[in-house]
Coordinates of C-alpha atoms in Angstrom, one line a residue:
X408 CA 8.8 -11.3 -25.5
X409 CA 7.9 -14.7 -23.9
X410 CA 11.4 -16.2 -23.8
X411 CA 13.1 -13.1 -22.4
X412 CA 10.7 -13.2 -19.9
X413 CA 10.7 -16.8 -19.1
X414 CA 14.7 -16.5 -18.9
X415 CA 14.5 -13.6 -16.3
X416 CA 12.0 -16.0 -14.5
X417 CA 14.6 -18.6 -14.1
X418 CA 17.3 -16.6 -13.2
X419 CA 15.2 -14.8 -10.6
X420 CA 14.0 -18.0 -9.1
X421 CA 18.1 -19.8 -9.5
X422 CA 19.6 -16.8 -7.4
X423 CA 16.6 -16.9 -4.6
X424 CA 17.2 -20.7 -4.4
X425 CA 20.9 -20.7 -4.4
X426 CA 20.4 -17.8 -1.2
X427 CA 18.2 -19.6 0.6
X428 CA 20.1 -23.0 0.7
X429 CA 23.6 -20.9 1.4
X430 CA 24.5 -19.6 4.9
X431 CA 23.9 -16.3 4.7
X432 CA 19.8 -16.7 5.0
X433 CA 19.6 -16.4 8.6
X434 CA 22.0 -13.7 8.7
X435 CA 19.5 -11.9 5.8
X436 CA 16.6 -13.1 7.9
X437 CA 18.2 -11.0 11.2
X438 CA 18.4 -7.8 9.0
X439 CA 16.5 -4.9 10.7
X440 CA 16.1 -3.3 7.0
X441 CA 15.2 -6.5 5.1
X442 CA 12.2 -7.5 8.4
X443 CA 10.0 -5.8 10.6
X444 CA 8.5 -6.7 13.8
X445 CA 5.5 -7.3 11.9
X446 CA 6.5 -9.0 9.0
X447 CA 10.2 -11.2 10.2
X448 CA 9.1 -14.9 9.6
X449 CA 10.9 -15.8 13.2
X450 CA 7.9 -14.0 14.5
X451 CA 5.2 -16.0 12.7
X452 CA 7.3 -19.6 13.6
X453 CA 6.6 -18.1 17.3
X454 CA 3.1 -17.3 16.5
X455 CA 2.6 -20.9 14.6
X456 CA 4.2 -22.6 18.1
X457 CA 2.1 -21.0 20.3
X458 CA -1.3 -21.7 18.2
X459 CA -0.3 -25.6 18.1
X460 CA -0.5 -25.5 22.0
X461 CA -3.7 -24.0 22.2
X462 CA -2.8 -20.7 22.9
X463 CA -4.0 -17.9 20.8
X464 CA -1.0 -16.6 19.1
X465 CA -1.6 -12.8 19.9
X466 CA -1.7 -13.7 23.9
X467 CA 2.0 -11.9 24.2
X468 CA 3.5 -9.0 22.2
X469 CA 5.1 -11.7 19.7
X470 CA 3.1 -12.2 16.7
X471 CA 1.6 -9.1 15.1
X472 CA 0.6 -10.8 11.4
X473 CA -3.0 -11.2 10.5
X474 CA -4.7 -13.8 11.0
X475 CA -5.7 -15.3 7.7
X476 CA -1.6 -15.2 7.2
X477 CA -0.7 -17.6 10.3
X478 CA -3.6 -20.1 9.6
X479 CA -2.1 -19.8 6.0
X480 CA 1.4 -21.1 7.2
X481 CA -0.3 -23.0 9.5
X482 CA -0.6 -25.6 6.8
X483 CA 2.8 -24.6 5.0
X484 CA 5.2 -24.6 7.7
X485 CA 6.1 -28.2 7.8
X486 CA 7.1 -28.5 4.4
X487 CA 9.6 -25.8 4.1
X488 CA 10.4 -26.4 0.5
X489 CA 6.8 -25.4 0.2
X490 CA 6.9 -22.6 2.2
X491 CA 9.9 -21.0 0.5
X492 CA 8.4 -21.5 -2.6
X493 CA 5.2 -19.7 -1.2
X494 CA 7.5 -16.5 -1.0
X495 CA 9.3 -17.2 -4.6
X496 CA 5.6 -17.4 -6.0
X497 CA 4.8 -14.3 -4.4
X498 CA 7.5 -12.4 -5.8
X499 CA 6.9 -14.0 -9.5
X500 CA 3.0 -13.2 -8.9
X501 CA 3.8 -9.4 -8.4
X502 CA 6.4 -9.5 -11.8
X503 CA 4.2 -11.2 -14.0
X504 CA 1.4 -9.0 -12.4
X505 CA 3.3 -5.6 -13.5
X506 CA 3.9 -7.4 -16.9
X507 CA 0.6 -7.8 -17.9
X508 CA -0.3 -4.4 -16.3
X509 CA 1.6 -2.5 -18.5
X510 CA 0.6 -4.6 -21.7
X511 CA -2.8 -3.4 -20.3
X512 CA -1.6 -0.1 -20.0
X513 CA -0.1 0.8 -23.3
X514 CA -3.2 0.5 -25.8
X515 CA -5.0 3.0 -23.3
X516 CA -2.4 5.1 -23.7
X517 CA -1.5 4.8 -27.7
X518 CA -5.6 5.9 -27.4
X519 CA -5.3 8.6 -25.5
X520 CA -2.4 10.0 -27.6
X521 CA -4.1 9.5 -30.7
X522 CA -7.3 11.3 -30.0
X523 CA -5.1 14.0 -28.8
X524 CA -3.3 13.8 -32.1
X525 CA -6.5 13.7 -34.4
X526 CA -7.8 17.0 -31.9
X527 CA -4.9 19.1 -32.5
X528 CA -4.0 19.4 -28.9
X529 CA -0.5 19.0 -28.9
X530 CA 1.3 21.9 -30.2
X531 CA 3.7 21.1 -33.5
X532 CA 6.8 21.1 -31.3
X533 CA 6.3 19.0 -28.5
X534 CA 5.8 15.7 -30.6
X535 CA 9.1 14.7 -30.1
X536 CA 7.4 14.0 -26.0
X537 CA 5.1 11.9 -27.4
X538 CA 6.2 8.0 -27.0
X539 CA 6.3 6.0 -30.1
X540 CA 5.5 1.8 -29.4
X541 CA 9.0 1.0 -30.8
X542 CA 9.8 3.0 -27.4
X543 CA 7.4 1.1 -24.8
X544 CA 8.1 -2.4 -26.4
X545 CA 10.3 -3.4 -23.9
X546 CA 8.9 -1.5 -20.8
X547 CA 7.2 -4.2 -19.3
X548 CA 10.2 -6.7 -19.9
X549 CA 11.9 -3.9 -18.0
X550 CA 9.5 -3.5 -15.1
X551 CA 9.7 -7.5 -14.3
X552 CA 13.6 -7.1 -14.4
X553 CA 13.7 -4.0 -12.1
X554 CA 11.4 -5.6 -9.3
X555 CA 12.9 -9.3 -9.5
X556 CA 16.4 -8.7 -10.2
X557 CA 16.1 -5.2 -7.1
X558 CA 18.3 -6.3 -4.3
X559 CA 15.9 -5.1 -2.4
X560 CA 13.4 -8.2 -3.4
X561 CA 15.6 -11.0 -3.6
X562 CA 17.0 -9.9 0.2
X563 CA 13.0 -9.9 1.3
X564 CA 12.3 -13.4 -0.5
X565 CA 15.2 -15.0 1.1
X566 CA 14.7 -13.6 4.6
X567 CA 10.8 -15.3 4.0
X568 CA 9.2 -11.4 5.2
X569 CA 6.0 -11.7 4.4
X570 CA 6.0 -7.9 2.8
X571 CA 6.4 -10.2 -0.2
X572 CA 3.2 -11.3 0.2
X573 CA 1.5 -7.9 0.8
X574 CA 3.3 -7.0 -2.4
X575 CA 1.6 -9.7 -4.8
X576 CA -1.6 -8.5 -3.2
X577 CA -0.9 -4.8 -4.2
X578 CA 0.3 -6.0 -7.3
X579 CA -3.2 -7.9 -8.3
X580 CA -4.9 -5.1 -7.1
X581 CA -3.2 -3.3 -9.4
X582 CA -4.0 -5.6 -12.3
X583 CA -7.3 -5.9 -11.5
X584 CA -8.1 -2.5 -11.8
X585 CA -6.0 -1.8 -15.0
X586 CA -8.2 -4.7 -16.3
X587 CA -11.4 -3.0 -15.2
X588 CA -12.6 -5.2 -12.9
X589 CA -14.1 -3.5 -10.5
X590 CA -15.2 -6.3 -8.4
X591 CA -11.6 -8.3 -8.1
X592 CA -10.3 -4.6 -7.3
X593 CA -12.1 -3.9 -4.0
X594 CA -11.6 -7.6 -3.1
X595 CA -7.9 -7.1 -3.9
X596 CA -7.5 -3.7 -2.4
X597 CA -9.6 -4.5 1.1
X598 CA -6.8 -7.6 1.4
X599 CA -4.2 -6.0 1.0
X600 CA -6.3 -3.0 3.7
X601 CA -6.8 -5.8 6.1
X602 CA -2.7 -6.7 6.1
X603 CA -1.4 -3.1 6.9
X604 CA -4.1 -0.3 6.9
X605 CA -2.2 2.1 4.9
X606 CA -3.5 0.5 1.6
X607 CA -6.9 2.2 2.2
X608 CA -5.4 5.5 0.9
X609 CA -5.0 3.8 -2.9
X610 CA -9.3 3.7 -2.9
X611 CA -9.0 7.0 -4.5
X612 CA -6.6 6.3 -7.4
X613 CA -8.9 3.1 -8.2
X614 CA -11.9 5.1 -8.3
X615 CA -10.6 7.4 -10.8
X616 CA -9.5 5.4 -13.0
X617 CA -12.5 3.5 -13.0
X618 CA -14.5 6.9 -13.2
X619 CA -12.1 7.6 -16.5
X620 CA -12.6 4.4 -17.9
X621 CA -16.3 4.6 -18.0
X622 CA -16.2 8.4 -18.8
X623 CA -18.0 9.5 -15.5
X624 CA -16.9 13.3 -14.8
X625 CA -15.3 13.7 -11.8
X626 CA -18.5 16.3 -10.6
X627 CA -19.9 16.7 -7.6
X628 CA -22.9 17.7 -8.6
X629 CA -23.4 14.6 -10.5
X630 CA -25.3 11.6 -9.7
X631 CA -23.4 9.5 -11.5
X632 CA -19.9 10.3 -9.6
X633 CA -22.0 9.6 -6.1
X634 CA -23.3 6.6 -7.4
X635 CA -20.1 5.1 -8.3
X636 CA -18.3 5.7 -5.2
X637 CA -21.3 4.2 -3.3
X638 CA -20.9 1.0 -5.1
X639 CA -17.3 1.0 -5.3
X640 CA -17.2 1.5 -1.3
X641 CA -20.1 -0.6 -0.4
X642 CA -18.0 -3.5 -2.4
X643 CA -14.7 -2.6 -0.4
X644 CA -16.3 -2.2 3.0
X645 CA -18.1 -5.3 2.2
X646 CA -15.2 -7.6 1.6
X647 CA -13.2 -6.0 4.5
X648 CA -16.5 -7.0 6.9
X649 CA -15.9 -10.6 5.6
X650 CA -12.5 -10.7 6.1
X651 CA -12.7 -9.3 9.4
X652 CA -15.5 -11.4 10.4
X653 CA -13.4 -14.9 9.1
X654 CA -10.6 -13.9 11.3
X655 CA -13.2 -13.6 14.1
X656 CA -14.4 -17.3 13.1
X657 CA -10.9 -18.6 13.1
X658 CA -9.7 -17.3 16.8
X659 CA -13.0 -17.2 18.4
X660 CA -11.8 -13.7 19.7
X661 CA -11.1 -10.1 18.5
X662 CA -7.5 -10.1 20.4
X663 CA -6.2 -9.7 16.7
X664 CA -7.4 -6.5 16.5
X665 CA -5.5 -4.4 19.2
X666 CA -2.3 -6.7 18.1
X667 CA -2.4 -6.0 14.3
X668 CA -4.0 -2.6 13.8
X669 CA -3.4 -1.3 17.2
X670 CA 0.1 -2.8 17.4
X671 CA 0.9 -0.8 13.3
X672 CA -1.1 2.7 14.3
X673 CA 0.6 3.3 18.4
X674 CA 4.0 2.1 17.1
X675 CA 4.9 0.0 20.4
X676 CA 7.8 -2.0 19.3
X677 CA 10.8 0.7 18.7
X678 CA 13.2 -2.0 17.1
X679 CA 15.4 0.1 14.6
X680 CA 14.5 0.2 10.8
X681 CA 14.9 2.0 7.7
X682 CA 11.7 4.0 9.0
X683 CA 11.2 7.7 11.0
X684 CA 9.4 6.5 13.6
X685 CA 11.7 4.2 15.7
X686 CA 14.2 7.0 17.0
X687 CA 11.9 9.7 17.4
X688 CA 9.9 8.0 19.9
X689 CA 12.7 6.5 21.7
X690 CA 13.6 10.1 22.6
X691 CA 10.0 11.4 23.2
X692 CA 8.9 12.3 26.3
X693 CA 5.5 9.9 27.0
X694 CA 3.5 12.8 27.5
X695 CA 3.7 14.4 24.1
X696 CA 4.0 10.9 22.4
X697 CA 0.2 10.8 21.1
X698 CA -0.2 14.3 19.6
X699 CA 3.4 13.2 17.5
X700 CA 1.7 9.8 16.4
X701 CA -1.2 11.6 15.2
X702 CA 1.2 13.7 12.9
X703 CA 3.5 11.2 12.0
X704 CA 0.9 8.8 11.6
X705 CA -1.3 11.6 9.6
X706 CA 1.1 12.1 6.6
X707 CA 0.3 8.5 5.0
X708 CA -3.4 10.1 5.0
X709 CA -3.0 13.6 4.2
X710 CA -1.0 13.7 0.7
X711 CA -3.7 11.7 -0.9
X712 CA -5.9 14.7 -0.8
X713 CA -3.8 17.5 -2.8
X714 CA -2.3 14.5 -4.8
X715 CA -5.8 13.3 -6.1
X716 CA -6.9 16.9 -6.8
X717 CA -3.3 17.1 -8.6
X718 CA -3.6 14.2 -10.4
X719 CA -7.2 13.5 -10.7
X720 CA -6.5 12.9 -14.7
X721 CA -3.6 10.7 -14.3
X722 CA -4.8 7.7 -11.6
X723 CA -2.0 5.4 -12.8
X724 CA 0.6 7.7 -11.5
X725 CA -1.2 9.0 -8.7
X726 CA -1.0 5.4 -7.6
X727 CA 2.4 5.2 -7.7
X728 CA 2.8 8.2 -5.7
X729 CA 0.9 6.7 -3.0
X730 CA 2.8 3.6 -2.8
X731 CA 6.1 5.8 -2.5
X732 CA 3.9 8.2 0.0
X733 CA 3.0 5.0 1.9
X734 CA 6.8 3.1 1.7
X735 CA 8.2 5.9 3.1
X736 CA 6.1 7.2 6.3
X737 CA 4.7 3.6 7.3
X738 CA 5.5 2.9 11.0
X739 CA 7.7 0.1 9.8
X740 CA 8.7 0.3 6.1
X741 CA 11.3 -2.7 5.1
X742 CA 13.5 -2.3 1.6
X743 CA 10.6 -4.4 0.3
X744 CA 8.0 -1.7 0.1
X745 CA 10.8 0.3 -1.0
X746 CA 11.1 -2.4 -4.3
X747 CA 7.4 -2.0 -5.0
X748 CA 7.5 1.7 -6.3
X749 CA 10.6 1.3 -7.4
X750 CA 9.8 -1.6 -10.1
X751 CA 7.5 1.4 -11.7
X752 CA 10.6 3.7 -12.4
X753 CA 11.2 2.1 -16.1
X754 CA 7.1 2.9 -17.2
X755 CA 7.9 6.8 -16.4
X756 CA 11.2 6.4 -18.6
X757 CA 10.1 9.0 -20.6
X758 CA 10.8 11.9 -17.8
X759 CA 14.3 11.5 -17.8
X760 CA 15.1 14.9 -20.1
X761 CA 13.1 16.6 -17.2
X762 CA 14.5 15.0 -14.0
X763 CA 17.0 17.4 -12.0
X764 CA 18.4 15.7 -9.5
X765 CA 18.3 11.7 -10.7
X766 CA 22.1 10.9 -10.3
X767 CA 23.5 12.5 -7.1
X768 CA 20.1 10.6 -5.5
X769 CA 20.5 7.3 -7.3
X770 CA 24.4 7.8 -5.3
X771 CA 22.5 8.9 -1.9
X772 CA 20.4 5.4 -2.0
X773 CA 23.2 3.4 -3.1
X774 CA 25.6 4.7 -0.9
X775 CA 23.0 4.4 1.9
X776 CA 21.7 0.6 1.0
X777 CA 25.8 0.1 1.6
X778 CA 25.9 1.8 4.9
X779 CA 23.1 0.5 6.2
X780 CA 25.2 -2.6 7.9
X781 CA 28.4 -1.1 8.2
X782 CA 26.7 1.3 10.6
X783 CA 25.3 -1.0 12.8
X784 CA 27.5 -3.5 13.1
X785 CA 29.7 -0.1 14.3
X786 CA 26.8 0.3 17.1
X787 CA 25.6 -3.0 17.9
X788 CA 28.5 -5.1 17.7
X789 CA 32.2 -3.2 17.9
X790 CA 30.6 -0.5 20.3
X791 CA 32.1 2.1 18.1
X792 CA 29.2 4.1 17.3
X793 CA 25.5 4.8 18.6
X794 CA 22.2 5.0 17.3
X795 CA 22.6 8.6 16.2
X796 CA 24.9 7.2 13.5
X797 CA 22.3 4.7 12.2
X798 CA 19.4 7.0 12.3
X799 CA 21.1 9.6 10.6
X800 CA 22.0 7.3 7.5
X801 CA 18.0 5.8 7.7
X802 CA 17.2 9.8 7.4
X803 CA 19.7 10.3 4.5
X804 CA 17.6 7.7 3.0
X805 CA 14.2 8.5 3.2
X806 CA 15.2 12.3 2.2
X807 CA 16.9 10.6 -0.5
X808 CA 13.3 9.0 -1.6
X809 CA 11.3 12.3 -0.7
X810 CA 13.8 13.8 -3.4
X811 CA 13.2 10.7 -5.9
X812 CA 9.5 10.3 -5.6
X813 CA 9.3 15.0 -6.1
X814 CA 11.4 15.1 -8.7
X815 CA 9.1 12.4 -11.2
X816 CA 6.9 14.3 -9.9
X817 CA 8.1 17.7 -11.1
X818 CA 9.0 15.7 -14.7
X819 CA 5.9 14.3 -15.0
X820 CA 3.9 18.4 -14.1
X821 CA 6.4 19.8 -16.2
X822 CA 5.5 17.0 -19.0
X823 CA 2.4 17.8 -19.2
X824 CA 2.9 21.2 -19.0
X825 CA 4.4 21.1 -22.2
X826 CA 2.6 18.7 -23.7
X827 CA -0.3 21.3 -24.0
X828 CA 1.7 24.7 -24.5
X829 CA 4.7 24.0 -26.3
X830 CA 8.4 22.5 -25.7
X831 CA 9.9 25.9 -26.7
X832 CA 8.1 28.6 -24.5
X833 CA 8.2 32.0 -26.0
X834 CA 8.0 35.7 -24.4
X835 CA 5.7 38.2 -25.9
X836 CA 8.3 40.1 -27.5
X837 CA 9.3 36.4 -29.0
X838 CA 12.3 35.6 -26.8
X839 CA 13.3 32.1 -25.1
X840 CA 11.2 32.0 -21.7
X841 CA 11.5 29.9 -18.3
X842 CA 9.2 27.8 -17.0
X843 CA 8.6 28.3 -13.4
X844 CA 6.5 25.6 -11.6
X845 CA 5.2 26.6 -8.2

């Protein structure tokens, strides 16, 4: 599997580099779905020029990055082969990352399938749900295609947003704790915290798995469950006090703070995007504008509650849940969170006989990724059309996900479901029955 994968590597990196010498990377780099006030790279040049004159980049409502990221480029920026390759490396990071992940994954699975086998637990005629390695050989060459040859990536990597680089961070973060490294985990996990908050909300899929993988019950009246999520949080917290304590160091002030964290939580900056926020605050009164952040902001938080209690026995997918939870109601999502979760879709390959609704939303997002221009050039540039038009095609598209993201999550109940009753439900008096899940 080595060459395959080496071939898509060069291909991957050939089409980025052919992009970003053509003239359509500062048109890419302009694109309200591809950047985000937060992540567009014109912001951290900005940031960069005002640091080199003494002046602490978060002075003015420009540069919202954190800063660990502009000291970063600091060093980069005047070698832009270098920094362009920066982004290509942190795209390759998070596919040879997801690679290795689910050659992690699949002997943990084979073992949880076989002591199922050798138990009896699986009823005679739902074998044919159980997948076979001839099956999974080629998943993770899959997953490496699906995130570096998504449109979605290649348009990020060539615009330089540094959601590319908050990807490769998930994405070790990820490997780290399929791995079982529980140290490189937090560290990995409080980074990628410290770059956009929303992160913090994967700490309960880690722990977990974790908890699974060294066969501590998920019981609160155990010891042993306390203790673990003591050390796993006093080694999160801990790095995260580091981190914000180096970026204290480096600016000799805390004016990061209200800039970064502030700046992602109150939603200031109501630039259009492929998010919910940016239109329904434009239209909000002021008055009633705080109790609507709290709920919009909320919904990132809330679903990992009933989601961990769902899926307490399956962390792996409970974490991609949460990074489709988080893509979709961040205050400013980009197609490049969007790319993250979606690089996961080949590893749950084995829903597909239970998905309902699969094609007519693989047209929605297609048909929406399309429109997304041809809308706003309507509005912005030939006058022909308002912002109604473009919000209602960025709400098409995030219903469009909601619909995605429920329905694997249906297949994947529904799975299960049959996994321990039976593929072929029976009535007492022996007739076909319907399953119902509610």
């Amino acid at each position: 599997m080595a060459a395959p994968l080496t071939l898509l590597l060069i291909v991957a990196v050939t089409i980025r580099a052919a992009l970003f010498r053509s003239s359509l990377a500062e048109l890419i780099a302009e694109r309200v779905e591809v950047v985000s006030p937060i992540t567009a790279w014109k912001r951290v040049v900005e940031g960069l020029a005002l640091l080199d004159l003494g002046v602490s980049p978060y002075s003015g409502d420009v540069f919202h990055e954190t800063p660990l990221i502009i000291y970063m480029f600091h060093f980069l920026v005047d070698y832009a082969e270098i920094t362009f390759m920066t982004f290509v490396f942190g795209a390759l990071c998070v596919c040879i990352c997801f690679f290795f992940i689910y050659l992690s994954l699949m002997p943990f699975q084979f073992r949880k399938q076989k002591f199922a086998l050798e138990a009896d637990r699986y009823p005679m005629d739902s074998l044919e749900l159980i997948r076979s390695p001839k099956e999974m050989y080629y998943v993770p060459l899959k997953v490496a295609m699906f995130y570096l040859l998504n449109p979605f990536t290649i348009l990020s990597c060539v615009a330089k947003s540094t959601c590319g680089l908050n990807n490769a961070v998930l994405a070790l973060f990820f490997l780290s704790t399929i791995k079982g490294n529980v140290l490189l985990s937090a560290i990995f996990l409080c980074l990628a915290t410290y770059q956009s908050i929303y992160p913090i909300t994967l700490c309960a899929p880690a722990m977990l798995y974790f908890m699974q993988r060294q066969y501590i019950p998920v019981n609160f009246h155990r010891v042993s469950f306390w203790w673990f999520i003591v050390q796993y949080l006093f080694m999160y917290l801990g790095s995260l006090f580091v981190l914000i304590c180096l970026s204290f160091f480096l600016l000799g002030s805390w004016d990061y703070l209200p800039s970064v964290y502030g700046f992602i939580l109150s939603v200031p900056d109501l630039t259009p995007n492929i998010g919910l926020f940016w239109y329904f605050f434009a239209e909000m009164f002021e008055h009633f504008r705080l109790f609507f952040l709290c709920v919009f902001q909320i919904n990132v938080f809330f679903y990992t509650i009933p989601l961990s209690i769902k899926l307490k026995e399956h962390p792996v997918f409970l974490i991609f849940m949460q990074l489709a939870v988080i893509s979709i109601f961040k205050s400013y999502p980009t197609v490049g969170d969007v790319a993250l979760y979606l690089a996961f879709l080949p590893v749950w390959s084995h829903l597909h006989r239970f998905l309902r609704n699969i094609f007519l939303v693989s047209c929605v997002l297609l048909a929406c990724s399309a429109l997304f221009p041809v809308l706003w050039h309507l509005w912005i540039y030939a006058g022909s059309a308002n912002s109604n038009f473009y919000y209602a095609i960025t709400l098409l598209f995030n219903v469009a996900q909601i619909l995605l993201v429920s329905d694997y999550f249906y297949a994947f109940l529904r799975r299960e479901h049959h996994l321990t009753n039976g593929l072929y439900l029976k009535r007492k008096d022996g007739s076909e029955a319907t399953l119902i899940l509610k």
